[in-house]
């Protein structure tokens, strides 16, 4: 099975970098989790939602294709006005406090370009979303890492130093550990002249609905909160992400966007995203299922001897018991059985596996495979 998983790298012709700019030569791009095209796989490696998106999403997109296909010849709304209006209602903010982009990765890249001052430091935890160092390279930002505590939590007192910005994923990736809102507020107060970015890609999976920092954007003009439709709205394939902030920061993002690509969201994505927002019952029900499954998986893994960090996301970060041998071997053995999880070969976290919460059946397959192997 392993053979069918490897990519056809052999077929790639040799690359000639003669005409490349220095910028491109020096970039080390982000490596997303693999998307193998094999059927009988239990894919728990990229934190996608195990459940499909609301059926209303496909209906809305089909509606555009069937009844308004002619509209596809026209450019979409450049500022996604309808989407932002619906979003404003759902998130209880003003439309001019919302920026939308082609996935939150794009929104985050714009944030690096707009707010993080070249050559001045931007602080981020030493264990965090691995796209941040890539953006830092792209935009020549001096990203300074601050060590997490031994329990993988963030101590905001460690961030008391001059900087032009701070960026933290909350819940953190790949640990799933949540930073309480009171700590975020402390950061905002201590750094009034730095932009504080809270990347809430997983916030909808928190046990408490009040964990989001979006509620603070009126109070702090230096706060940017990003979220995405990729995880909690099961729409990773649609590419919709957003930022919430004071309208002055949003205007900066608009200026940048309009100097880059005026139409980041196509008509189908805008229609699908609106439909997803309008089906709130489905959204809430799905998230509650994932949260319940996370509790089940945490308990089961703990019973198998794993050390599982307290996760508020749709994945768990877990260390296999010593009796299972090296973590990389556990990863490889699971992979041979078609169960794909994520392993980061990096200091401090190489003994952990990041396991996406799947359906009850997928989770059971993971647990059965572990039980049978060890
Ligand atoms: C998945 C993820 C994102 C990006 O999501 P998009 O699919 O680009 O919207 C951003 N931040 C973190 C921490 C993530 O895990």
Short mmCIF file of C-alpha atoms and ligand atoms in Angstrom, two decimals:
data_model
loop_
_atom_site.label_atom_id
_atom_site.label_comp_id
_atom_site.label_asym_id
_atom_site.label_seq_id
_atom_site.Cartn_x
_atom_site.Cartn_y
_atom_site.Cartn_z
CA UNK A 1 0.00 0.00 0.00
CA UNK A 2 2.86 2.33 0.80
CA UNK A 3 4.02 2.33 -2.83
CA UNK A 4 0.73 3.64 -4.10
CA UNK A 5 1.01 6.50 -1.60
CA UNK A 6 4.28 7.90 -2.83
CA UNK A 7 4.02 10.72 -5.33
CA UNK A 8 5.31 10.41 -8.89
CA UNK A 9 8.29 12.61 -8.08
CA UNK A 10 10.36 10.67 -10.65
CA UNK A 11 8.31 12.14 -13.46
CA UNK A 12 9.24 15.75 -12.54
CA UNK A 13 11.82 17.21 -14.94
CA UNK A 14 14.90 18.87 -13.50
CA UNK A 15 14.35 22.50 -12.43
CA UNK A 16 16.56 25.23 -13.83
CA UNK A 17 16.64 28.19 -11.42
CA UNK A 18 18.76 30.43 -13.67
CA UNK A 19 15.97 32.97 -14.21
CA UNK A 20 14.61 32.98 -10.66
CA UNK A 21 14.73 36.06 -8.44
CA UNK A 22 16.74 35.93 -5.23
CA UNK A 23 13.48 36.06 -3.30
CA UNK A 24 12.26 32.82 -4.89
CA UNK A 25 15.64 31.12 -4.52
CA UNK A 26 15.57 31.79 -0.81
CA UNK A 27 12.00 30.71 -0.10
CA UNK A 28 11.19 27.46 1.67
CA UNK A 29 7.50 26.88 0.94
CA UNK A 30 5.00 25.41 3.38
CA UNK A 31 4.38 21.67 2.94
CA UNK A 32 0.70 20.78 3.37
CA UNK A 33 -0.28 17.35 4.68
CA UNK A 34 -0.40 14.77 1.89
CA UNK A 35 -3.63 14.23 -0.07
CA UNK A 36 -3.13 10.67 -1.31
CA UNK A 37 -5.54 9.48 -3.99
CA UNK A 38 -6.19 6.07 -2.52
CA UNK A 39 -9.65 4.86 -1.59
CA UNK A 40 -9.43 2.75 1.51
CA UNK A 41 -7.49 5.32 3.50
CA UNK A 42 -8.35 6.66 6.91
CA UNK A 43 -7.19 10.22 6.39
CA UNK A 44 -6.63 11.90 9.73
CA UNK A 45 -3.75 14.17 8.72
CA UNK A 46 -4.99 17.57 7.49
CA UNK A 47 -7.65 18.61 10.00
CA UNK A 48 -10.44 18.65 7.46
CA UNK A 49 -13.92 18.20 8.89
CA UNK A 50 -15.09 14.56 8.79
CA UNK A 51 -18.64 15.65 7.95
CA UNK A 52 -19.84 17.13 4.67
CA UNK A 53 -20.76 20.82 4.44
CA UNK A 54 -24.39 21.90 4.83
CA UNK A 55 -26.44 20.62 1.86
CA UNK A 56 -27.53 24.24 1.42
CA UNK A 57 -24.03 25.04 0.14
CA UNK A 58 -24.29 22.72 -2.86
CA UNK A 59 -27.85 23.97 -3.49
CA UNK A 60 -26.69 27.58 -3.56
CA UNK A 61 -23.78 26.81 -5.88
CA UNK A 62 -26.03 24.72 -8.15
CA UNK A 63 -28.46 27.62 -8.20
CA UNK A 64 -25.77 29.89 -9.60
CA UNK A 65 -24.72 27.29 -12.16
CA UNK A 66 -28.23 26.38 -13.29
CA UNK A 67 -30.11 29.66 -13.07
CA UNK A 68 -27.45 32.32 -13.25
CA UNK A 69 -24.79 30.62 -15.37
CA UNK A 70 -24.80 33.69 -17.53
CA UNK A 71 -23.53 35.66 -14.54
CA UNK A 72 -20.29 33.70 -14.68
CA UNK A 73 -19.22 35.81 -17.60
CA UNK A 74 -19.16 38.78 -15.20
CA UNK A 75 -16.56 39.40 -12.49
CA UNK A 76 -17.76 38.64 -8.97
CA UNK A 77 -18.41 41.32 -6.32
CA UNK A 78 -14.84 42.46 -5.58
CA UNK A 79 -15.50 43.13 -1.89
CA UNK A 80 -17.91 40.17 -1.45
CA UNK A 81 -20.55 42.61 -0.18
CA UNK A 82 -23.42 40.16 0.33
CA UNK A 83 -21.17 37.64 2.04
CA UNK A 84 -19.79 40.30 4.38
CA UNK A 85 -23.30 41.57 5.15
CA UNK A 86 -24.48 38.09 6.17
CA UNK A 87 -21.24 37.51 8.07
CA UNK A 88 -21.69 40.80 9.92
CA UNK A 89 -25.05 39.60 11.23
CA UNK A 90 -23.78 36.18 12.24
CA UNK A 91 -20.69 37.53 14.02
CA UNK A 92 -22.32 40.68 15.41
CA UNK A 93 -19.84 43.11 13.86
CA UNK A 94 -20.08 45.83 11.20
CA UNK A 95 -19.45 44.89 7.54
CA UNK A 96 -16.51 47.33 7.49
CA UNK A 97 -14.89 45.27 10.26
CA UNK A 98 -14.66 42.22 7.97
CA UNK A 99 -12.15 41.27 5.27
CA UNK A 100 -12.57 38.08 3.23
CA UNK A 101 -9.99 36.23 1.18
CA UNK A 102 -9.20 33.05 -0.70
CA UNK A 103 -8.74 30.95 2.43
CA UNK A 104 -7.37 32.35 5.65
CA UNK A 105 -3.85 31.50 4.49
CA UNK A 106 -4.19 34.28 1.93
CA UNK A 107 -5.65 36.62 4.55
CA UNK A 108 -2.71 35.83 6.85
CA UNK A 109 -0.23 36.55 4.06
CA UNK A 110 -1.87 39.96 3.52
CA UNK A 111 -1.68 40.61 7.26
CA UNK A 112 2.09 39.97 7.23
CA UNK A 113 2.45 42.38 4.31
CA UNK A 114 0.23 45.11 5.79
CA UNK A 115 1.11 45.25 9.47
CA UNK A 116 4.40 43.57 10.25
CA UNK A 117 7.18 46.05 9.82
CA UNK A 118 10.17 44.91 7.82
CA UNK A 119 13.16 44.08 10.02
CA UNK A 120 11.30 44.74 13.28
CA UNK A 121 10.48 41.71 15.33
CA UNK A 122 7.19 39.87 15.35
CA UNK A 123 6.67 37.45 18.21
CA UNK A 124 5.16 33.98 17.89
CA UNK A 125 5.30 30.78 19.94
CA UNK A 126 8.17 28.41 19.05
CA UNK A 127 5.57 25.74 18.39
CA UNK A 128 2.82 27.07 16.17
CA UNK A 129 1.39 27.11 12.67
CA UNK A 130 4.29 26.34 10.36
CA UNK A 131 3.09 28.74 7.68
CA UNK A 132 4.12 31.79 9.77
CA UNK A 133 7.88 31.38 9.20
CA UNK A 134 7.18 31.01 5.48
CA UNK A 135 5.26 34.31 5.35
CA UNK A 136 7.99 35.91 7.44
CA UNK A 137 10.56 34.89 4.82
CA UNK A 138 8.37 36.05 1.96
CA UNK A 139 7.80 39.48 3.51
CA UNK A 140 11.19 39.88 5.23
CA UNK A 141 9.71 39.93 8.69
CA UNK A 142 11.96 39.11 11.60
CA UNK A 143 9.90 36.39 13.29
CA UNK A 144 11.13 35.82 16.85
CA UNK A 145 9.96 32.64 18.56
CA UNK A 146 9.06 32.52 22.24
CA UNK A 147 9.24 29.13 23.94
CA UNK A 148 6.00 27.55 25.13
CA UNK A 149 5.86 26.33 28.72
CA UNK A 150 6.66 22.66 29.34
CA UNK A 151 2.93 21.86 29.24
CA UNK A 152 2.69 23.52 25.78
CA UNK A 153 0.76 26.49 27.15
CA UNK A 154 1.58 30.14 26.41
CA UNK A 155 2.68 32.48 29.21
CA UNK A 156 1.83 35.97 27.98
CA UNK A 157 4.37 37.48 30.37
CA UNK A 158 7.07 36.04 28.09
CA UNK A 159 5.86 38.42 25.35
CA UNK A 160 6.82 41.61 27.23
CA UNK A 161 9.38 42.89 24.75
CA UNK A 162 9.43 45.43 21.91
CA UNK A 163 7.85 44.20 18.70
CA UNK A 164 5.79 45.35 15.71
CA UNK A 165 3.38 42.48 16.09
CA UNK A 166 2.44 39.18 17.69
CA UNK A 167 0.82 36.24 15.93
CA UNK A 168 -0.67 33.29 17.76
CA UNK A 169 -2.92 30.48 16.56
CA UNK A 170 -5.68 29.97 19.13
CA UNK A 171 -6.34 27.13 19.74
CA UNK A 172 -2.70 26.63 18.91
CA UNK A 173 -1.55 24.40 16.07
CA UNK A 174 -0.45 21.65 16.24
CA UNK A 175 -1.11 21.36 19.97
CA UNK A 176 -4.82 22.25 20.20
CA UNK A 177 -4.16 24.12 23.46
CA UNK A 178 -6.37 27.19 24.02
CA UNK A 179 -5.16 30.55 25.33
CA UNK A 180 -7.86 32.13 27.54
CA UNK A 181 -9.39 35.40 26.38
CA UNK A 182 -8.16 37.18 29.51
CA UNK A 183 -4.56 36.47 28.45
CA UNK A 184 -5.21 37.79 24.95
CA UNK A 185 -6.61 40.95 26.48
CA UNK A 186 -3.45 41.31 28.54
CA UNK A 187 -1.35 41.13 25.35
CA UNK A 188 -3.56 43.74 23.69
CA UNK A 189 -3.20 46.12 26.62
CA UNK A 190 0.55 45.70 26.91
CA UNK A 191 1.19 46.25 23.19
CA UNK A 192 -1.07 49.12 22.15
CA UNK A 193 1.25 49.98 19.24
CA UNK A 194 1.74 46.48 17.91
CA UNK A 195 -0.75 44.52 15.83
CA UNK A 196 -1.90 41.39 17.65
CA UNK A 197 -3.10 38.65 15.31
CA UNK A 198 -5.16 35.79 16.70
CA UNK A 199 -5.55 32.99 14.15
CA UNK A 200 -8.79 31.26 15.14
CA UNK A 201 -8.84 28.52 12.48
CA UNK A 202 -10.13 26.06 15.10
CA UNK A 203 -12.04 28.29 17.52
CA UNK A 204 -15.47 26.86 16.67
CA UNK A 205 -14.40 23.55 18.22
CA UNK A 206 -13.77 25.10 21.65
CA UNK A 207 -15.95 23.77 24.45
CA UNK A 208 -17.09 27.29 25.29
CA UNK A 209 -18.64 29.50 22.60
CA UNK A 210 -17.15 32.58 24.29
CA UNK A 211 -13.52 31.73 23.54
CA UNK A 212 -13.29 33.89 20.40
CA UNK A 213 -11.49 37.23 20.46
CA UNK A 214 -13.87 38.68 17.83
CA UNK A 215 -15.80 40.19 20.75
CA UNK A 216 -12.76 42.41 21.48
CA UNK A 217 -12.34 44.17 18.13
CA UNK A 218 -14.39 47.21 19.18
CA UNK A 219 -12.35 47.62 22.32
CA UNK A 220 -8.85 47.20 20.81
CA UNK A 221 -7.88 48.86 17.53
CA UNK A 222 -4.68 46.77 17.38
CA UNK A 223 -6.45 43.37 17.19
CA UNK A 224 -6.93 41.22 14.08
CA UNK A 225 -8.78 37.91 14.37
CA UNK A 226 -8.71 35.47 11.44
CA UNK A 227 -11.06 32.57 10.89
CA UNK A 228 -11.75 30.11 8.08
CA UNK A 229 -14.55 28.10 6.47
CA UNK A 230 -12.08 25.23 5.93
CA UNK A 231 -12.35 23.43 9.24
CA UNK A 232 -15.59 24.05 11.17
CA UNK A 233 -17.68 24.70 8.05
CA UNK A 234 -16.31 21.69 6.13
CA UNK A 235 -15.38 23.87 3.16
CA UNK A 236 -11.61 23.51 2.76
CA UNK A 237 -12.21 22.99 -0.96
CA UNK A 238 -14.12 26.27 -1.39
CA UNK A 239 -11.30 28.51 -0.08
CA UNK A 240 -12.96 31.13 2.11
CA UNK A 241 -11.25 32.83 5.03
CA UNK A 242 -11.81 36.09 6.88
CA UNK A 243 -10.34 38.66 9.22
CA UNK A 244 -12.22 40.70 11.81
CA UNK A 245 -10.71 43.99 12.99
CA UNK A 246 -11.18 47.70 13.48
CA UNK A 247 -12.24 49.29 10.16
CA UNK A 248 -8.89 51.09 9.80
CA UNK A 249 -6.98 47.81 9.77
CA UNK A 250 -9.57 46.31 7.40
CA UNK A 251 -9.05 49.25 5.05
CA UNK A 252 -5.31 48.47 4.98
CA UNK A 253 -6.10 44.89 3.98
CA UNK A 254 -8.43 46.15 1.24
CA UNK A 255 -5.74 48.43 -0.12
CA UNK A 256 -3.31 45.55 -0.25
CA UNK A 257 -5.83 43.17 -1.82
CA UNK A 258 -6.69 45.71 -4.48
CA UNK A 259 -3.02 46.08 -5.31
CA UNK A 260 -2.75 42.33 -5.79
CA UNK A 261 -6.00 40.62 -6.87
CA UNK A 262 -9.34 42.44 -6.74
CA UNK A 263 -11.40 39.23 -6.93
CA UNK A 264 -10.09 36.70 -4.43
CA UNK A 265 -13.51 35.01 -4.05
CA UNK A 266 -15.34 33.80 -7.13
CA UNK A 267 -19.13 33.83 -7.50
CA UNK A 268 -19.52 30.18 -6.51
CA UNK A 269 -17.45 30.58 -3.36
CA UNK A 270 -19.40 33.69 -2.32
CA UNK A 271 -22.75 31.94 -2.87
CA UNK A 272 -21.62 28.79 -1.04
CA UNK A 273 -20.21 30.73 1.89
CA UNK A 274 -23.45 32.71 2.30
CA UNK A 275 -25.47 29.48 2.33
CA UNK A 276 -23.16 27.97 4.94
CA UNK A 277 -23.62 30.99 7.21
CA UNK A 278 -27.38 30.84 6.78
CA UNK A 279 -27.58 27.22 7.95
CA UNK A 280 -26.49 27.88 11.50
CA UNK A 281 -28.30 24.85 12.97
CA UNK A 282 -26.29 22.49 10.78
CA UNK A 283 -23.05 24.28 11.69
CA UNK A 284 -23.71 24.09 15.43
CA UNK A 285 -24.83 20.44 15.28
CA UNK A 286 -21.73 19.42 13.29
CA UNK A 287 -19.35 21.16 15.64
CA UNK A 288 -20.99 19.55 18.64
CA UNK A 289 -20.54 16.13 17.05
CA UNK A 290 -16.83 16.81 16.45
CA UNK A 291 -16.39 18.04 20.03
CA UNK A 292 -18.07 14.91 21.41
CA UNK A 293 -15.92 12.69 19.19
CA UNK A 294 -12.80 14.55 20.38
CA UNK A 295 -13.69 13.71 23.96
CA UNK A 296 -14.18 10.02 22.98
CA UNK A 297 -10.86 9.83 21.10
CA UNK A 298 -9.01 11.57 23.93
CA UNK A 299 -10.37 9.09 26.43
CA UNK A 300 -9.65 6.05 24.26
CA UNK A 301 -6.09 7.14 23.44
CA UNK A 302 -5.45 7.86 27.11
CA UNK A 303 -6.59 4.32 27.91
CA UNK A 304 -4.08 3.02 25.36
CA UNK A 305 -1.35 4.84 27.30
CA UNK A 306 -1.05 7.96 25.15
CA UNK A 307 -0.36 11.36 26.69
CA UNK A 308 -3.00 13.61 25.09
CA UNK A 309 -2.77 17.40 25.36
CA UNK A 310 -6.02 19.16 26.31
CA UNK A 311 -7.36 20.02 22.84
CA UNK A 312 -10.00 22.59 21.94
CA UNK A 313 -9.60 21.91 18.21
CA UNK A 314 -10.72 19.20 15.76
CA UNK A 315 -7.53 17.24 16.33
CA UNK A 316 -5.54 15.92 19.24
CA UNK A 317 -1.80 16.12 19.80
CA UNK A 318 -0.80 12.90 21.47
CA UNK A 319 2.35 11.08 22.51
CA UNK A 320 2.32 7.28 22.25
CA UNK A 321 3.45 5.30 25.31
CA UNK A 322 7.11 4.23 25.35
CA UNK A 323 5.95 0.62 24.95
CA UNK A 324 4.97 1.41 21.33
CA UNK A 325 8.54 2.41 20.49
CA UNK A 326 9.61 5.54 18.60
CA UNK A 327 6.76 7.83 17.56
CA UNK A 328 7.99 7.95 13.97
CA UNK A 329 7.62 4.17 13.87
CA UNK A 330 4.08 4.35 15.21
CA UNK A 331 3.40 6.88 12.44
CA UNK A 332 4.91 4.60 9.77
CA UNK A 333 3.10 1.49 11.01
CA UNK A 334 -0.24 3.29 11.01
CA UNK A 335 0.52 4.49 7.51
CA UNK A 336 1.24 0.95 6.31
CA UNK A 337 -2.25 0.09 7.53
CA UNK A 338 -3.76 3.02 5.62
CA UNK A 339 -4.26 5.23 8.68
CA UNK A 340 -2.63 8.57 7.90
CA UNK A 341 -1.88 11.00 10.74
CA UNK A 342 0.64 13.86 10.89
CA UNK A 343 4.12 13.70 12.38
CA UNK A 344 6.38 16.75 12.65
CA UNK A 345 10.04 15.90 12.69
CA UNK A 346 10.93 18.97 14.75
CA UNK A 347 12.52 19.61 18.13
CA UNK A 348 10.19 19.32 21.15
CA UNK A 349 7.33 17.76 19.20
CA UNK A 350 8.84 14.80 17.35
CA UNK A 351 7.49 12.40 19.99
CA UNK A 352 3.90 13.51 19.26
CA UNK A 353 1.37 12.69 16.57
CA UNK A 354 -1.28 15.12 15.41
CA UNK A 355 -4.45 13.17 14.83
CA UNK A 356 -7.47 14.77 13.16
CA UNK A 357 -10.83 13.85 14.67
CA UNK A 358 -12.65 11.70 12.10
CA UNK A 359 -16.08 10.13 11.99
CA UNK A 360 -16.84 7.58 14.74
CA UNK A 361 -15.93 4.83 12.21
CA UNK A 362 -12.60 6.43 11.26
CA UNK A 363 -11.67 7.00 14.89
CA UNK A 364 -12.51 3.37 15.66
CA UNK A 365 -10.29 2.23 12.79
CA UNK A 366 -7.41 4.26 14.23
CA UNK A 367 -7.96 2.79 17.69
CA UNK A 368 -8.39 -0.78 16.40
CA UNK A 369 -5.24 -0.47 14.30
CA UNK A 370 -3.27 0.77 17.31
CA UNK A 371 -4.66 -2.03 19.47
CA UNK A 372 -3.82 -4.68 16.87
CA UNK A 373 -0.33 -3.34 16.18
CA UNK A 374 0.84 -2.93 19.76
C1 LIG B 1 -5.92 25.38 8.40
C2 LIG B 1 -5.29 26.56 9.02
C3 LIG B 1 -5.29 27.81 8.40
C4 LIG B 1 -5.66 28.05 6.97
O1 LIG B 1 -6.85 27.70 6.54
P1 LIG B 1 -7.37 28.05 5.11
O2 LIG B 1 -7.78 26.73 4.55
O3 LIG B 1 -6.31 28.71 4.29
O4 LIG B 1 -8.50 28.95 5.38
C5 LIG B 1 -4.78 28.89 9.07
N1 LIG B 1 -4.26 28.76 10.31
C6 LIG B 1 -4.21 27.59 10.92
C7 LIG B 1 -3.63 27.51 12.28
C8 LIG B 1 -4.71 26.44 10.30
O5 LIG B 1 -4.61 25.27 10.88
#
